[in-house]
mmCIF file of C-alpha atoms in Angstrom:
data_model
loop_
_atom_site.group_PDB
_atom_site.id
_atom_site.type_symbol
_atom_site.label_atom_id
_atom_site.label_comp_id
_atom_site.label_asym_id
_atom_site.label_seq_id
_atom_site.Cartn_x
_atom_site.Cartn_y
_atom_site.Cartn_z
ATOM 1 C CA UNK A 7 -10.265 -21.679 -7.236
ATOM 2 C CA UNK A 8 -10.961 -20.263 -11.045
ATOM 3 C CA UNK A 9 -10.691 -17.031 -9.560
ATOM 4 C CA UNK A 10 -13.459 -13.990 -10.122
ATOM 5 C CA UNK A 11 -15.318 -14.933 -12.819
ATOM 6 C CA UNK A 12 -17.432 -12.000 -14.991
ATOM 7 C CA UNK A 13 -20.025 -12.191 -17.448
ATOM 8 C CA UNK A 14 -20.714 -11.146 -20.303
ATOM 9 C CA UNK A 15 -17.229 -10.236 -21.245
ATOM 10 C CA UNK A 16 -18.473 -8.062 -23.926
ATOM 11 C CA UNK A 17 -21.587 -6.565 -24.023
ATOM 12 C CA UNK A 18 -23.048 -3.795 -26.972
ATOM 13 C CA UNK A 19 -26.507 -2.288 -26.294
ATOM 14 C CA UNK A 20 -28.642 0.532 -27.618
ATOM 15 C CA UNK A 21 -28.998 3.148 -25.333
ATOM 16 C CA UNK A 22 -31.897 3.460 -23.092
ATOM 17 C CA UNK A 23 -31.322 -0.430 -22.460
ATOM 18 C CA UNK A 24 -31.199 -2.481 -19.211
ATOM 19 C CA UNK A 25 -28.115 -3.646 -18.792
ATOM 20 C CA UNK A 26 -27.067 -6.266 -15.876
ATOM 21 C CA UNK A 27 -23.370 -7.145 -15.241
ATOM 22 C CA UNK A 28 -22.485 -10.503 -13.354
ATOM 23 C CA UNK A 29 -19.881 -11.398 -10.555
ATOM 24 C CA UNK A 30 -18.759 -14.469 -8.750
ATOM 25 C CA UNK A 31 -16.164 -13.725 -5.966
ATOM 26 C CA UNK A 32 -13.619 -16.009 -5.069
ATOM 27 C CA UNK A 33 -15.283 -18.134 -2.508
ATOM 28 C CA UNK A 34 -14.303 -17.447 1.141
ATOM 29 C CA UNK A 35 -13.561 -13.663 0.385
ATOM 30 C CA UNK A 36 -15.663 -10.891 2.524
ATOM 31 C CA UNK A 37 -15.441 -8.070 0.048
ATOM 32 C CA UNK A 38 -16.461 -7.076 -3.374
ATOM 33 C CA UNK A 39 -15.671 -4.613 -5.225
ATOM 34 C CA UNK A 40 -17.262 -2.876 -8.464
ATOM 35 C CA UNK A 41 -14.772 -0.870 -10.517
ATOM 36 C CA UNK A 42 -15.072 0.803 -13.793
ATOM 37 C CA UNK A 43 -12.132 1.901 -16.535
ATOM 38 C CA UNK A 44 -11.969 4.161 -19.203
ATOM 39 C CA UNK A 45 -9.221 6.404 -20.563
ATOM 40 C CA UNK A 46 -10.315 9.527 -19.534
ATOM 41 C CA UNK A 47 -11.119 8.396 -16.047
ATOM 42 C CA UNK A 48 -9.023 5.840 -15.411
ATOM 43 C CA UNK A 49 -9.819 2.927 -12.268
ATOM 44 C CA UNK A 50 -12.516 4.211 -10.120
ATOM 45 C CA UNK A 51 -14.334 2.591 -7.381
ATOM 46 C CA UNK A 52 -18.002 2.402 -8.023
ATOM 47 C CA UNK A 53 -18.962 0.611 -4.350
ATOM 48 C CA UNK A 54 -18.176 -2.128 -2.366
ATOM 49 C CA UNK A 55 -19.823 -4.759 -0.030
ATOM 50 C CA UNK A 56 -18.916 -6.172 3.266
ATOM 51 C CA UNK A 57 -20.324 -10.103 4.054
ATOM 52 C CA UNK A 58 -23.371 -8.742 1.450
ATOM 53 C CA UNK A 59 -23.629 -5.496 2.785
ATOM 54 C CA UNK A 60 -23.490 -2.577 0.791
ATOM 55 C CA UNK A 61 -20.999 -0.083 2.377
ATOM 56 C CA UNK A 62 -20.009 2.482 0.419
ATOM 57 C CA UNK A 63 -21.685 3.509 -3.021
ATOM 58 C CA UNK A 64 -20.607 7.126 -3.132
ATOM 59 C CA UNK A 65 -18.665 5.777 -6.263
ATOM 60 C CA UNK A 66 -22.167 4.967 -8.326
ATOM 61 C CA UNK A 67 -22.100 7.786 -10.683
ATOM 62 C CA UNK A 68 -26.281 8.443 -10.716
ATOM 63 C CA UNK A 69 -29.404 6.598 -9.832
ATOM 64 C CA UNK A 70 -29.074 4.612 -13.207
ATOM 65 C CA UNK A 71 -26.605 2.490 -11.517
ATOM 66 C CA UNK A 72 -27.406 0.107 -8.992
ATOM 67 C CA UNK A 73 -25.707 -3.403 -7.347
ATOM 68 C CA UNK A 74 -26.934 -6.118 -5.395
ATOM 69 C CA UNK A 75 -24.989 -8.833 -3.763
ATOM 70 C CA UNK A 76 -28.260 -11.113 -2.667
ATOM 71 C CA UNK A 77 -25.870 -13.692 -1.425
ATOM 72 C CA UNK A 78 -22.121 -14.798 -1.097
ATOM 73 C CA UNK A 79 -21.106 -15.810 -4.322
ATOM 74 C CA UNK A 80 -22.794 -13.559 -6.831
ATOM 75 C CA UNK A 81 -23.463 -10.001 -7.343
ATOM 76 C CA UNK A 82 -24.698 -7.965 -10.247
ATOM 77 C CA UNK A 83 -24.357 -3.921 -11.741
ATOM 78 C CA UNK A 84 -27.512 -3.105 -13.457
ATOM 79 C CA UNK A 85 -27.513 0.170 -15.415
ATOM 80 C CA UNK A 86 -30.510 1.255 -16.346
ATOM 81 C CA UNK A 87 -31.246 3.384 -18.491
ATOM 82 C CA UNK A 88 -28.039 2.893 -20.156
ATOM 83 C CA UNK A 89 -25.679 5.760 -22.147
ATOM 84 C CA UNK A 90 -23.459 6.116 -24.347
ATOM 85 C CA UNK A 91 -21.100 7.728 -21.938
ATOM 86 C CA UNK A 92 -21.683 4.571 -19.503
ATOM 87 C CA UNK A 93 -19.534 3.043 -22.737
ATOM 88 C CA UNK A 94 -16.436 1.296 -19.811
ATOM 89 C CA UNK A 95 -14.850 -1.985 -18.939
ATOM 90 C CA UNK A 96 -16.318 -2.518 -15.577
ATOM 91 C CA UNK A 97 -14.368 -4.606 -13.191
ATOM 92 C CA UNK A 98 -15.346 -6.816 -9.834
ATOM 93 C CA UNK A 99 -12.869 -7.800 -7.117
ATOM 94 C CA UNK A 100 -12.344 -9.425 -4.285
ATOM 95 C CA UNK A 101 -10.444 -9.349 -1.250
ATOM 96 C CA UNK A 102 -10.431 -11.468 2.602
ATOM 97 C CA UNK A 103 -9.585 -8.590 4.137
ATOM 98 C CA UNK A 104 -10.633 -4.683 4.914
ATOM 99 C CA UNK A 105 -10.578 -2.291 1.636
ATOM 100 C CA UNK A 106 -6.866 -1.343 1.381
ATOM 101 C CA UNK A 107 -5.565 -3.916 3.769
ATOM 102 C CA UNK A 108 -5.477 -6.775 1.610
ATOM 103 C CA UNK A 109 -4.740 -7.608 -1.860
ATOM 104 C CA UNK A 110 -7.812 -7.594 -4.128
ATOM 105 C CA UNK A 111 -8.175 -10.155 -6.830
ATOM 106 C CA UNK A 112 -9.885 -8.461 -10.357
ATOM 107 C CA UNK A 113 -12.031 -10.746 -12.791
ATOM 108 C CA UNK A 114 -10.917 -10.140 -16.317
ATOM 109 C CA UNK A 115 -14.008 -7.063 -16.614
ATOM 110 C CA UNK A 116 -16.613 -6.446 -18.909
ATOM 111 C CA UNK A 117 -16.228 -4.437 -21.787
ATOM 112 C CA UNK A 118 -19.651 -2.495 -22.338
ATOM 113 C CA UNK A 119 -20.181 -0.578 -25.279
ATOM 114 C CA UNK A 120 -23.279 1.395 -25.599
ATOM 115 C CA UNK A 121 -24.058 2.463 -29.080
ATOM 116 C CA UNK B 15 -10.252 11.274 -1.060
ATOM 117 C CA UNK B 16 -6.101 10.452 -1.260
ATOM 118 C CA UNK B 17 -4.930 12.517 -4.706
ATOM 119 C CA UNK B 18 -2.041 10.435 -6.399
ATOM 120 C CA UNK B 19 0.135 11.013 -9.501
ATOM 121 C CA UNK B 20 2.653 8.614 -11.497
ATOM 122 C CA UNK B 21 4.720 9.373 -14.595
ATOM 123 C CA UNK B 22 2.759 8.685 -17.677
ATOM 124 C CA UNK B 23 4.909 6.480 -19.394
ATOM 125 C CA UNK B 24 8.815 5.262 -18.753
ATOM 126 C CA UNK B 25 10.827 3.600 -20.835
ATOM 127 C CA UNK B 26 13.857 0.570 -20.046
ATOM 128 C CA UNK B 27 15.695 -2.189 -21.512
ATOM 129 C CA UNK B 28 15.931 -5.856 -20.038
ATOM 130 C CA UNK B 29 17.790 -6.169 -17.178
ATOM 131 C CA UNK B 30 17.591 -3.057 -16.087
ATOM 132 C CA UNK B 31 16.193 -1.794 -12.520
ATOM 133 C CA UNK B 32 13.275 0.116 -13.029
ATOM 134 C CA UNK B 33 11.842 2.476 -10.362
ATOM 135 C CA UNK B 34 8.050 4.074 -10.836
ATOM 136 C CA UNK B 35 7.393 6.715 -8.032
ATOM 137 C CA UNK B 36 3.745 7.661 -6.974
ATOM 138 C CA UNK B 37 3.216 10.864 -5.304
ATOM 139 C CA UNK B 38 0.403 11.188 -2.622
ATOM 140 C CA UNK B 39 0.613 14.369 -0.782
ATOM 141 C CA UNK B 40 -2.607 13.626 0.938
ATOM 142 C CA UNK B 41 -2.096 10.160 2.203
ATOM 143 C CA UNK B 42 -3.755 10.005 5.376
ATOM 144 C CA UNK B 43 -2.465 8.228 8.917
ATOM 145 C CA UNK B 44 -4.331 5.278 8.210
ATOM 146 C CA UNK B 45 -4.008 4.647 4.383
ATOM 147 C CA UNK B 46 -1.697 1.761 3.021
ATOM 148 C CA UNK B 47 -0.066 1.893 -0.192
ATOM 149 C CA UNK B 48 -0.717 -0.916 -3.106
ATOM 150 C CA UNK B 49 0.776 -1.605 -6.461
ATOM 151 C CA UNK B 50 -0.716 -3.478 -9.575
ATOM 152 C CA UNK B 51 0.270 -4.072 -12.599
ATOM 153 C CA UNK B 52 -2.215 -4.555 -15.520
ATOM 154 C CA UNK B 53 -1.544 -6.000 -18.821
ATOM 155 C CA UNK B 54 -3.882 -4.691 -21.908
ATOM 156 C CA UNK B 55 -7.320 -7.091 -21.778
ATOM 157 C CA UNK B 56 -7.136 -7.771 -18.266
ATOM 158 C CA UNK B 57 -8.172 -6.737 -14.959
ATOM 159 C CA UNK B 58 -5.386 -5.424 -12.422
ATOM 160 C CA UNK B 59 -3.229 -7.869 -10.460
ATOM 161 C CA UNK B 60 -1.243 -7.246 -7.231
ATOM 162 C CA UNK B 61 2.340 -6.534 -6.901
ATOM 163 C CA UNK B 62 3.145 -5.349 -3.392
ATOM 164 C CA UNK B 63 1.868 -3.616 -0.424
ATOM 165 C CA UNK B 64 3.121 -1.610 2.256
ATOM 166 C CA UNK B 65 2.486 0.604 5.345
ATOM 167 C CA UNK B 66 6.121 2.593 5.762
ATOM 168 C CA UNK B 67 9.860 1.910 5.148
ATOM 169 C CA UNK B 68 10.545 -1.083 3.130
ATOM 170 C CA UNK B 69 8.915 -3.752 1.818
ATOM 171 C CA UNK B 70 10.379 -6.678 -0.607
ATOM 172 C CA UNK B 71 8.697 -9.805 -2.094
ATOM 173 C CA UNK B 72 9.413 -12.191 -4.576
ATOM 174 C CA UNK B 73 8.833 -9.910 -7.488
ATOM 175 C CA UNK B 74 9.462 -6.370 -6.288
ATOM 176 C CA UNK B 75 10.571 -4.241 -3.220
ATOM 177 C CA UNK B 76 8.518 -0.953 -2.246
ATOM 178 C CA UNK B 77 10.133 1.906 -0.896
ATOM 179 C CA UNK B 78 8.414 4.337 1.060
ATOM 180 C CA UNK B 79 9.813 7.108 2.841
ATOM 181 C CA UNK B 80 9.011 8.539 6.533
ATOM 182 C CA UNK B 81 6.528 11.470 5.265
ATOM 183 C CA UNK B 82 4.651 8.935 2.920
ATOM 184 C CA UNK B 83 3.742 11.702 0.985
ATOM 185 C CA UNK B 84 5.530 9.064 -2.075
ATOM 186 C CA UNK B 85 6.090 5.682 -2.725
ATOM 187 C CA UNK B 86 8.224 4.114 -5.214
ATOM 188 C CA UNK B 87 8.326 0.532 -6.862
ATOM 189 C CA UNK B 88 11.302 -1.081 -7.774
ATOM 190 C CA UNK B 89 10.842 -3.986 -10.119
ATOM 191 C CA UNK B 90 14.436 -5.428 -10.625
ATOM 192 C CA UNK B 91 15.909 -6.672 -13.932
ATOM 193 C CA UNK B 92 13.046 -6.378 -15.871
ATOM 194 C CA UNK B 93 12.093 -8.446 -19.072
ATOM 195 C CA UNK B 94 9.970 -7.851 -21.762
ATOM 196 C CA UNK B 95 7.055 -9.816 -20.074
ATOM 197 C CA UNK B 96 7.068 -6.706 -17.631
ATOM 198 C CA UNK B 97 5.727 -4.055 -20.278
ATOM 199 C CA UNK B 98 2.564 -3.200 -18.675
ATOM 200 C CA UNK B 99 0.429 -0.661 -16.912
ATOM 201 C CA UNK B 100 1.572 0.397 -13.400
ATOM 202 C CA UNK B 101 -1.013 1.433 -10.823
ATOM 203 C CA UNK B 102 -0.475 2.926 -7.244
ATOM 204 C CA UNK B 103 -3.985 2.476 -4.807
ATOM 205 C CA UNK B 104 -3.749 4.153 -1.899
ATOM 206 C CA UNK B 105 -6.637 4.250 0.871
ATOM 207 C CA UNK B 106 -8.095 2.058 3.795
ATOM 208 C CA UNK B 107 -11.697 1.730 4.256
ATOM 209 C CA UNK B 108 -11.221 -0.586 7.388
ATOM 210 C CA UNK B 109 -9.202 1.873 9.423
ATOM 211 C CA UNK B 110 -10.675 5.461 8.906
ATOM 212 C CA UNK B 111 -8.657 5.969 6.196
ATOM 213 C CA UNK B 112 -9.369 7.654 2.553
ATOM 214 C CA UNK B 113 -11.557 6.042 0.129
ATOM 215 C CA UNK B 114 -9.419 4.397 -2.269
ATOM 216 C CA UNK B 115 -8.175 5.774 -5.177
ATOM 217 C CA UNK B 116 -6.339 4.484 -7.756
ATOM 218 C CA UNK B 117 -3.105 6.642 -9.504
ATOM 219 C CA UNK B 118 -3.403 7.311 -13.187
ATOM 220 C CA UNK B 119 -0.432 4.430 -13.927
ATOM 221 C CA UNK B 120 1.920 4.432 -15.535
ATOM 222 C CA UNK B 121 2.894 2.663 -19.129
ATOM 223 C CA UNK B 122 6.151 0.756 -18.573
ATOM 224 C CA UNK B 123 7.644 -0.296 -22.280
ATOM 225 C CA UNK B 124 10.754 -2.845 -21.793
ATOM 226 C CA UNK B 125 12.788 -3.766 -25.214
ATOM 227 C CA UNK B 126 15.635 -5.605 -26.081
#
């Protein structure tokens, strides 16, 4: 398997764009996983699904964010209205197992700068 | 949600043991304990994971005492290919645990 593939791997917008990140989990694997990273907040969990399901979003920072997972092997972050503060690399994992329980594999993120 | 805390940065040469400790006062009953290590430009990848006591694997052992209120990572005889970014997760979504939450990591620099 190639693993969880990302794209863009770099993206620079103006803000008040739409901006759409892209995942492809590692086929087989229940759960996914949006993360983002920055310096001053460090790795935090944005949401996660479960078999497509949305679980747990309380991660999503405001109603500008949103993710879909319309099927097993893709999801996608859409910002919209983007901000300069939403400036991040934003990761996607995956995992076979419960949140925790298992190891989760991370795609090599998106680095979003928002100008 | 589980509150955790690593050194910033440590320091070691190569073949020494080095030991990173993450403190977790909150850990709850159900939470497990993760390490990954994450080199600059890429996303995290998995080192070990454990529940309580021990736990060893090709590349590291974890050690976790009886309160779990700590874990620590021992990565033994490190090279230079170890200097990285450390992270503890701790958390289990499946079991009623806390959400989970990533430590701050820590910066591991190995030299010659």
């Amino acid at each position: 398997d190639a693993g969880v593939i990302q794209s863009p791997r770099h993206e620079v917008t103006e803000m008040g764009q739409e901006v759409t990140l892209r995942c492809k989990p590692i086929s087989g694997h229940d759960y996914l996983f949006w993360y983002r990273q920055t310096m001053m907040r460090g790795l935090e969990l944005l949401i996660y699904f479960n078999n497509n399901v949305p679980i747990d979003d309380s991660g999503m920072p405001e109603d500008r964010f949103s993710a879909k997972m319309p099927n097993a092997s893709f999801s996608t972050l859409k910002i919209q209205p983007s901000e300069p503060r939403d400036s991040a690399v934003y990761f996607c994992a995956s995992s076979l197992e419960a949140p925790g329980r298992d190891e989760q594999y991370f795609g090599p993120g998106t680095r979003l700068t928002v100008t | 949600l589980a509150k955790t805390t690593q050194p910033i940065s440590m320091d070691s040469y190569e073949g020494q043991e080095v030991n990173i400790t993450c403190s977790h006062n909150n850990i709850a009953t159900n939470d497990y304990i993760t390490w990954y290590q994450q080199f600059p430009s890429q996303g995290p990848r998995f080192i070990i994971q454990g529940y309580k006591t021990k736990v060893t694997n090709e590349v590291a052992s974890l050690f976790i005492p009886a309160d779990r209120k700590s874990s620590t990572l021992s990565l033994p005889r490190v090279s230079l290919s170890d200097t990285a970014v450390y992270y503890c997760l701790v958390g289990d979504f499946g079991g009623g645990g806390n959400k989970l939450t990533f430590g701050t990591g820590t910066q591991l620099k190995v030299e010659l």
